[in-house]
Coordinates of C-alpha atoms and ligand atoms in Angstrom, one line a residue:
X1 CA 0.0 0.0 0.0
X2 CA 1.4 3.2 -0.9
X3 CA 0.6 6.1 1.3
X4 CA 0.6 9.6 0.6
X5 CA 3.3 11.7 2.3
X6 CA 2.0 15.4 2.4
X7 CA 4.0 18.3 2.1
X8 CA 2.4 19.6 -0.8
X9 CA 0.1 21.7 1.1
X10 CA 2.8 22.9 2.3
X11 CA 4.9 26.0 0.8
X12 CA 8.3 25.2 1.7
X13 CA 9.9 22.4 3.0
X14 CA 11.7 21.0 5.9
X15 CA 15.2 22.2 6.8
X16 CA 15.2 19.3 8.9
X17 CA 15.3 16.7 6.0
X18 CA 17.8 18.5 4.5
X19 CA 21.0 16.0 5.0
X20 CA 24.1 18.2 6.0
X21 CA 25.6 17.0 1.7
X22 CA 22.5 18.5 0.7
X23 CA 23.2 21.8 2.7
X24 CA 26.1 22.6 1.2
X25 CA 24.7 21.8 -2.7
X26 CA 22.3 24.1 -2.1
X27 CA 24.5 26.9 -0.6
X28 CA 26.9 26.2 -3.5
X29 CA 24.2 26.8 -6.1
X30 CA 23.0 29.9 -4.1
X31 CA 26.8 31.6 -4.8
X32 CA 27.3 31.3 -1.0
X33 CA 30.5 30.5 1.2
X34 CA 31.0 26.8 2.2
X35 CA 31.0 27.4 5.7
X36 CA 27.3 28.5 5.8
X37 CA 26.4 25.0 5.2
X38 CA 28.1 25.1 9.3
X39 CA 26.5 27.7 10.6
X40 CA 23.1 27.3 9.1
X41 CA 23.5 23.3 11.0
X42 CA 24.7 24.7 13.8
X43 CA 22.1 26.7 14.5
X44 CA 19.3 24.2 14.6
X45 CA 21.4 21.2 15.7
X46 CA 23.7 23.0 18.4
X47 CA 21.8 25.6 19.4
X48 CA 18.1 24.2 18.6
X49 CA 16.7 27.9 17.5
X50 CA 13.1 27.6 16.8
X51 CA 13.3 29.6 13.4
X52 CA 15.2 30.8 10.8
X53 CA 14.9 34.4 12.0
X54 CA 17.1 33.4 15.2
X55 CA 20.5 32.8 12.3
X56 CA 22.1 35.9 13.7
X57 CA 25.2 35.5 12.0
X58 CA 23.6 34.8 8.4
X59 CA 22.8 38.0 6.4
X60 CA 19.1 39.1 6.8
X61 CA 18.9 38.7 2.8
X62 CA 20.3 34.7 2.9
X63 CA 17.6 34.6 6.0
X64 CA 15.0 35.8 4.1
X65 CA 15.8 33.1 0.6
X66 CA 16.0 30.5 3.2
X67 CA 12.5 31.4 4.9
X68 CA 11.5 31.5 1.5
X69 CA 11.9 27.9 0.8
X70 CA 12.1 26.4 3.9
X71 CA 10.7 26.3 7.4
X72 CA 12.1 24.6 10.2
X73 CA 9.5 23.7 12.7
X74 CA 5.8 23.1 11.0
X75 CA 4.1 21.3 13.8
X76 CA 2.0 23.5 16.7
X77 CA 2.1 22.2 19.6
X78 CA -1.7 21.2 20.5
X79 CA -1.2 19.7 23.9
X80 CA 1.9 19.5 26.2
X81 CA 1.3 16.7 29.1
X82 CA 3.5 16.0 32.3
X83 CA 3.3 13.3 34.3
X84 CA 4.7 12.9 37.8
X85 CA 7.5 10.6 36.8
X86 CA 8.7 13.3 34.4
X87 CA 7.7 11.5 31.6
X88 CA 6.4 14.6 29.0
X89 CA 4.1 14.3 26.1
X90 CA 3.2 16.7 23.1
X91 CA 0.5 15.8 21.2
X92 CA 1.6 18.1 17.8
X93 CA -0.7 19.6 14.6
X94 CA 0.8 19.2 11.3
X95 CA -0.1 21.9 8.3
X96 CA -2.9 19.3 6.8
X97 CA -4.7 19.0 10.6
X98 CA -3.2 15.6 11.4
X99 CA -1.9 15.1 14.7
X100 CA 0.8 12.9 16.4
X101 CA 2.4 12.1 19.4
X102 CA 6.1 12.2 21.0
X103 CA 7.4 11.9 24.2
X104 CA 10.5 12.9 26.4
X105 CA 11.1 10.0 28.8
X106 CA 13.7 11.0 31.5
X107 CA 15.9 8.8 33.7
X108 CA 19.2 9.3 36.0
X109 CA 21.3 9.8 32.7
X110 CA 19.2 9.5 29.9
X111 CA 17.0 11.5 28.0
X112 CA 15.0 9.7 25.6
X113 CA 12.8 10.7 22.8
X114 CA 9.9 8.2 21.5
X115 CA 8.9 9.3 18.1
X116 CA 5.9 8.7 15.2
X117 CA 6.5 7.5 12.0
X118 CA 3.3 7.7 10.7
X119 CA -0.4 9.2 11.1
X120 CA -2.2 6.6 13.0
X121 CA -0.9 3.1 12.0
X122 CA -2.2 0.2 9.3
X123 CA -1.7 -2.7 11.4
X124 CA -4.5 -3.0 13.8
X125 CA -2.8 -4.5 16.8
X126 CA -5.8 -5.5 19.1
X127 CA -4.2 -4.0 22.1
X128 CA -3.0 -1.2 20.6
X129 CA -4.6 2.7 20.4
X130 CA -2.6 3.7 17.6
X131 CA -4.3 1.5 15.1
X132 CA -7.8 1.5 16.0
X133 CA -8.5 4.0 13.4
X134 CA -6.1 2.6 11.1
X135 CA -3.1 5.2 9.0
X136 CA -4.1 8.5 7.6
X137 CA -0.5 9.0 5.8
X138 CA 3.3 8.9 6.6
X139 CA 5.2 11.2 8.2
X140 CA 8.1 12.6 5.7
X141 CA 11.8 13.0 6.6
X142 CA 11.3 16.0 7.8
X143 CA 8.5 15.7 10.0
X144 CA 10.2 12.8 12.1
X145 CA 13.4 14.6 12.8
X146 CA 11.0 17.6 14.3
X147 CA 9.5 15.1 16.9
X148 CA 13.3 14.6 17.9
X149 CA 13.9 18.4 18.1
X150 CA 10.8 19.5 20.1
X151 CA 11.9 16.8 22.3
X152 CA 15.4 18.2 22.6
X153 CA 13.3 21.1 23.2
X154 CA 11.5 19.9 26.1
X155 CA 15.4 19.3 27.9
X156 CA 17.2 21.6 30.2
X157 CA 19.4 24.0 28.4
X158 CA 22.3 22.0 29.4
X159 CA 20.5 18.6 28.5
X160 CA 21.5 16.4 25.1
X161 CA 18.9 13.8 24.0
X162 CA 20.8 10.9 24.8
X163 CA 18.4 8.2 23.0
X164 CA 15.6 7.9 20.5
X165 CA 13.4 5.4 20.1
X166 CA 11.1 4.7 17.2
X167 CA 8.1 3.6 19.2
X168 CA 5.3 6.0 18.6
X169 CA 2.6 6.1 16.4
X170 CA 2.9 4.1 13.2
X171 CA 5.4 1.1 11.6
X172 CA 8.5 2.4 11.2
X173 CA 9.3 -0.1 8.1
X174 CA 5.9 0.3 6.1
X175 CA 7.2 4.0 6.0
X176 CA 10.6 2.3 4.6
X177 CA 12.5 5.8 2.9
X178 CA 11.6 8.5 5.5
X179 CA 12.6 6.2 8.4
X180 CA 16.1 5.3 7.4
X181 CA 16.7 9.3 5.6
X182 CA 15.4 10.5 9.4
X183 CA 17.4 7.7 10.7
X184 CA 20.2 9.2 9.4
X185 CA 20.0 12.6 10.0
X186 CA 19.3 11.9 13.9
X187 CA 22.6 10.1 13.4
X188 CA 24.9 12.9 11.7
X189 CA 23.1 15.7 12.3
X190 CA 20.8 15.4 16.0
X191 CA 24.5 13.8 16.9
X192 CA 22.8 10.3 18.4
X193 CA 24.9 7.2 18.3
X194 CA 23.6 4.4 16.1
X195 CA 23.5 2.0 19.1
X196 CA 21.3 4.6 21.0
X197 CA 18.9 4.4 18.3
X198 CA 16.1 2.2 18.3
X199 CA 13.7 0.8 15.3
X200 CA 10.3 -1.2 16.7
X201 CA 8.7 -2.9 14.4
X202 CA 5.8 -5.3 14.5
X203 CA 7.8 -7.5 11.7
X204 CA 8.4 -7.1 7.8
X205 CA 11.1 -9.6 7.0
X206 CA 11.9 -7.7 3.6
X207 CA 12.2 -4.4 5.0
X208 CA 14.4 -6.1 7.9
X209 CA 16.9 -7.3 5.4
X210 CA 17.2 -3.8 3.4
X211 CA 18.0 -2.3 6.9
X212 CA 20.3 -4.6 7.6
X213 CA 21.9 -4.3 4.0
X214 CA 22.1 -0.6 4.7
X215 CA 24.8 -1.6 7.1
X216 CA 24.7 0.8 9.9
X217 CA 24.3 0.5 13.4
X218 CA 21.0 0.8 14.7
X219 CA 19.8 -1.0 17.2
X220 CA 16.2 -3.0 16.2
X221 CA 13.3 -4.4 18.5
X222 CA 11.1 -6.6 17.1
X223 CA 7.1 -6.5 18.9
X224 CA 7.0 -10.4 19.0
X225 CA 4.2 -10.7 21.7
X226 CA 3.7 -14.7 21.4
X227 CA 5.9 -17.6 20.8
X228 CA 3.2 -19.2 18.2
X229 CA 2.0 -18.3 15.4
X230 CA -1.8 -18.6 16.3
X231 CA -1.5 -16.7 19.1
X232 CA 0.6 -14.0 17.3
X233 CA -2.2 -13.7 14.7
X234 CA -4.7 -13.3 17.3
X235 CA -2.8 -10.2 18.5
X236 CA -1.4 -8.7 15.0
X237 CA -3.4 -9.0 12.0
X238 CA -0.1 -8.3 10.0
X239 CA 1.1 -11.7 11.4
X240 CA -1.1 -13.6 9.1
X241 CA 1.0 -13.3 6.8
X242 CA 4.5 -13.7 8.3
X243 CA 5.4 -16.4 10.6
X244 CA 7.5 -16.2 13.2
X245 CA 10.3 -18.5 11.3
X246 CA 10.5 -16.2 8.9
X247 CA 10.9 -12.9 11.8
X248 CA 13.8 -15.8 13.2
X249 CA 15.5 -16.1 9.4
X250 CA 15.3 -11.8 8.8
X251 CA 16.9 -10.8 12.2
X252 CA 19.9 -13.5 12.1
X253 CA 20.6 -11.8 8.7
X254 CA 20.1 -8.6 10.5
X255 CA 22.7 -10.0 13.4
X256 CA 24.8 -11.4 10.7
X257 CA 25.4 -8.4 8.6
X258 CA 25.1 -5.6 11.4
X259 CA 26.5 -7.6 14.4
X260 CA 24.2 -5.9 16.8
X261 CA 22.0 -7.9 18.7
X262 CA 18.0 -8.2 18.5
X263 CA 15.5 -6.4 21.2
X264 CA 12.6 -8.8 21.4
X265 CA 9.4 -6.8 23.0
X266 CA 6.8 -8.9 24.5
X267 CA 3.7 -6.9 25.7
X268 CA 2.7 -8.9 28.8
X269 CA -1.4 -9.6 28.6
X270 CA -3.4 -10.8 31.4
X271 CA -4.5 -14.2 30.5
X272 CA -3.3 -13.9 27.4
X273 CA 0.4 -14.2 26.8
X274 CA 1.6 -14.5 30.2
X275 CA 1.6 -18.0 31.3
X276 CA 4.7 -20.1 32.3
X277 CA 4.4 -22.2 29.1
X278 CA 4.5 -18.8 27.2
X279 CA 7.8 -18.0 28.5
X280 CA 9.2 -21.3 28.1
X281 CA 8.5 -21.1 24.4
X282 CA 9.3 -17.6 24.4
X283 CA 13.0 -19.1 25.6
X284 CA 13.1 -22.3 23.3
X285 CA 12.6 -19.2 20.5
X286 CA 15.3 -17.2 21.9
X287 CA 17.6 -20.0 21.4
X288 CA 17.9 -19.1 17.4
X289 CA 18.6 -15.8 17.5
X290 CA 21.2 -13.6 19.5
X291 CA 18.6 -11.7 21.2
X292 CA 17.3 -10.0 24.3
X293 CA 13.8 -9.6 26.0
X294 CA 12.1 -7.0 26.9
X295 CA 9.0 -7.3 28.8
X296 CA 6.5 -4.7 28.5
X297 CA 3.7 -4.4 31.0
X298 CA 0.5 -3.2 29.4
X299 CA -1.0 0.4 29.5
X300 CA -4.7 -0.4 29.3
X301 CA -6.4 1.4 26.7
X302 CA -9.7 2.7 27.5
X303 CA -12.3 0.9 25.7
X304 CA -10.3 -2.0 25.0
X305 CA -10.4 -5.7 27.0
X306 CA -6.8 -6.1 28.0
X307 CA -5.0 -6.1 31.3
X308 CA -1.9 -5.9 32.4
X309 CA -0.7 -9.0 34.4
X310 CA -0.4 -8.5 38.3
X311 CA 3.4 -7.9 39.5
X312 CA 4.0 -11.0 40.4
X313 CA 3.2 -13.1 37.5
X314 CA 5.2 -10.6 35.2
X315 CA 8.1 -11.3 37.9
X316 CA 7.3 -15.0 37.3
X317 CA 7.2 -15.0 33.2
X318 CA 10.8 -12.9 33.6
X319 CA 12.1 -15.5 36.1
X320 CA 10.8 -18.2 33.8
X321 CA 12.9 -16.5 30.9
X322 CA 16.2 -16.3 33.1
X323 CA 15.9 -19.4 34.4
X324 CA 16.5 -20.9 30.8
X325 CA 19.4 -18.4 30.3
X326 CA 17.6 -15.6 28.3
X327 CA 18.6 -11.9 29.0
X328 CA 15.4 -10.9 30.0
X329 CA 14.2 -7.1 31.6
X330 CA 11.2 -6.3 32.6
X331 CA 10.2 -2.4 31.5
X332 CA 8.9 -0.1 33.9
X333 CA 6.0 1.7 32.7
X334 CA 6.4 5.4 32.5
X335 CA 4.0 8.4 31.7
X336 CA 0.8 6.5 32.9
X337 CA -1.3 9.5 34.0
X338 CA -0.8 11.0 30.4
X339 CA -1.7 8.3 28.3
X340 CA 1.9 7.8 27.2
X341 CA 1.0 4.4 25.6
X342 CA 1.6 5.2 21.7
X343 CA -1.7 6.9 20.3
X344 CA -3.8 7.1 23.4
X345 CA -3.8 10.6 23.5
X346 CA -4.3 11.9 19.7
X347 CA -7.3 9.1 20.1
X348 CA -8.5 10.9 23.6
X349 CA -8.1 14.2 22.0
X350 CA -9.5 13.4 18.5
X351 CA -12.2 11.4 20.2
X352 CA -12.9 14.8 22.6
X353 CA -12.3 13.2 25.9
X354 CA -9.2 15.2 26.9
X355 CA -10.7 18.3 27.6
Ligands
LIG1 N1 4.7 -0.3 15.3 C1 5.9 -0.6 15.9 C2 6.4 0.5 16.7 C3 5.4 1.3 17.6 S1 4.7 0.4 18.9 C4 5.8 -1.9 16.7 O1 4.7 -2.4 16.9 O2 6.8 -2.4 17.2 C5 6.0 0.3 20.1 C6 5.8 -0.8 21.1 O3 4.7 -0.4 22.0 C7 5.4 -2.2 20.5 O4 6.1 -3.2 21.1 C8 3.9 -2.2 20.9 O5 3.5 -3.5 20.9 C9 3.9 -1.6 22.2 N2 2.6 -1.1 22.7 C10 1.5 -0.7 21.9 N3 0.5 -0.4 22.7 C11 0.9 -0.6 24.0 C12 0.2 -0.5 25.2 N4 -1.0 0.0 25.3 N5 0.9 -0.8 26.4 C13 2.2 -1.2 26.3 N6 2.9 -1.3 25.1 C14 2.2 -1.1 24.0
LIG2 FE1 0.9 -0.4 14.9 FE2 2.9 -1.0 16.6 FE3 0.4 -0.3 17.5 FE4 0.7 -2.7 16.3 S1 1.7 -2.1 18.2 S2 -0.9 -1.2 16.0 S3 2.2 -2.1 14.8 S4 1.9 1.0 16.5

């Protein structure tokens, strides 16, 4: 399925998916010095100004054929959301009226961003708020790297995102080209090591091999959720057509050409997912691939029938795992109070229960 990817109602385009080759082509053909290119980088990387107007040290005539073309931040910010763990969410409003999520997730030395890669998301997970209204488009290039920066934004002056994770709205790998150019730019440009970068997806084998051709360093999670495939499909419609075999044959190639080893997520589901014998399989999987598990305990979703498991069983399925030699963790929730599960709040605030 091809999605659109907006930006045509738009009348410039994003500095932000401008990679730092393509800054200096286009100074070059505008008869400018090289080190513009720098300064214009600098400026929103460095010293995250919030428009073009703030380039001091460019000449107001290079500002003004810059604004001309390009903007740098599009979104508004709609809603801005703090929970008492110091987990913050903005819910943003793009140009065409769509809205997505991001969060800042703090913790003693990190400072993480979870970002969207597209409006809403096409897979349907039946636990999951992102996809109950399925995908109204992808987010371009641009549009993902200004999640990062309004995140970067919500840090202390003397704060640096440490870590971004692709775990908001949308599949990352159904939005193949803007992913990996915004994957990218985070890298050279938002100055985030590889290794602190993570890809979730629920699981395209194809799209996992093209990442791992592309032969950087990236860390990727792959949403398992159940050791079976009947159980999977109950869970992830997409999973009818990929079984987990062929999830087991794409991320050893990704392990084989990349090196870097495989985050399996496993959303823990009252009654669902989390019994003994689900972790035991979970483990006798584990065994084929050079991976580690994370365990995620469910946010609930209002309107929706799933539970998270009490603390005690998700201690037990984690035991379970380490018992049979798996590096297992077990996630603390953050952001609860602010519905920081991915696409609970554009759904409260598009469904009008957030006022
Ligand atoms: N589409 C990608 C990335 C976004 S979802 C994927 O599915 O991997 C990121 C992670 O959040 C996934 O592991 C997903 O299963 C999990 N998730 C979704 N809804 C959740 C909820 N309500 N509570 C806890 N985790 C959730
Ligand atoms: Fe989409 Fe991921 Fe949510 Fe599934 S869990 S609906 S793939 S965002």
């Amino acid at each position: 399925m091809k999605l659109p990817i907006h930006d045509t109602e738009l009348k410039t385009k994003s500095l932000l998916g401008v990679s730092s080759d393509e800054m200096g082509d286009l100074l070059g053909r505008w008869d400018e010095k090289p080190y513009r290119a720098k300064q214009i980088l600098e400026w929103i990387y460095d010293r995250h100004v919030a428009s073009i107007d703030e380039m001091t040290n460019l000449s107001k005539a290079l500002r003004e054929k810059l604004a001309g073309e390009f903007h740098l931040f599009e979104s508004r910010i709609v809603t801005e959301s703090k929970a008492t763990d110091r987990t913050q969410k903005l819910l943003l409003g793009w140009a065409d009226g769509q809205t997505t999520e991001c969060v800042m997730i703090p913790s003693d030395r990190r400072r993480t961003a979870c970002i969207s890669t597209q409006v809403g998301c096409p897979v349907g997970c039946v636990f999951c708020a992102s996809g109950l209204d399925g995908v109204k488009r992808n987010l371009t290039t641009g549009q993902i790297v200004e999640q990062v920066m309004r995140v970067q934004r919500l840090c202390e002056p003397d704060e640096r995102l440490s870590n971004v994770v692709f775990m908001g709205l949308g599949e990352p790998l159904a939005n193949y080209d803007c992913t990996v150019a915004a994957l990218r730019q985070i890298n050279a440009l938002v100055g985030i090591g590889a290794r602190k970068i993570t890809v979730s997806t629920v699981g395209l084998p194809k799209q996992i091999r093209r990442l791992a051709d592309e032969q950087l360093q990236f860390t990727l999670a792959l949403s398992l959720h159940a050791p079976t495939d009947e159980l999977r499909q109950q869970l992830i419609p997409w999973a009818e057509g990929v079984a987990i075999a062929e999830l087991v044959d794409a991320v050893r190639y990704y392990f084989d050409k990349t090196g870097r080893e495989i985050t399996l997520e496993y959303v823990l589901l009252e009654g669902i997912n989390d019994a003994r014998n689900h972790a035991a399989a979970v483990a006798d999987l584990c065994r084929k691939m050079r991976t580690n598990v994370n365990l995620i305990l469910y946010n609930p979703v209002p309107d929706l029938p799933y539970r998270r498991p009490t603390d005690e069983a998700a201690r037990n399925f984690l035991q379970t795992l380490r018992s049979k030699g798996v590096n297992a963790h077990l996630r603390p929730s953050r952001g609860m109070e602010i519905d920081s599960a991915c696409g609970q709040l554009r759904r409260r605030t598009e469904h009008g229960t957030n006022a």
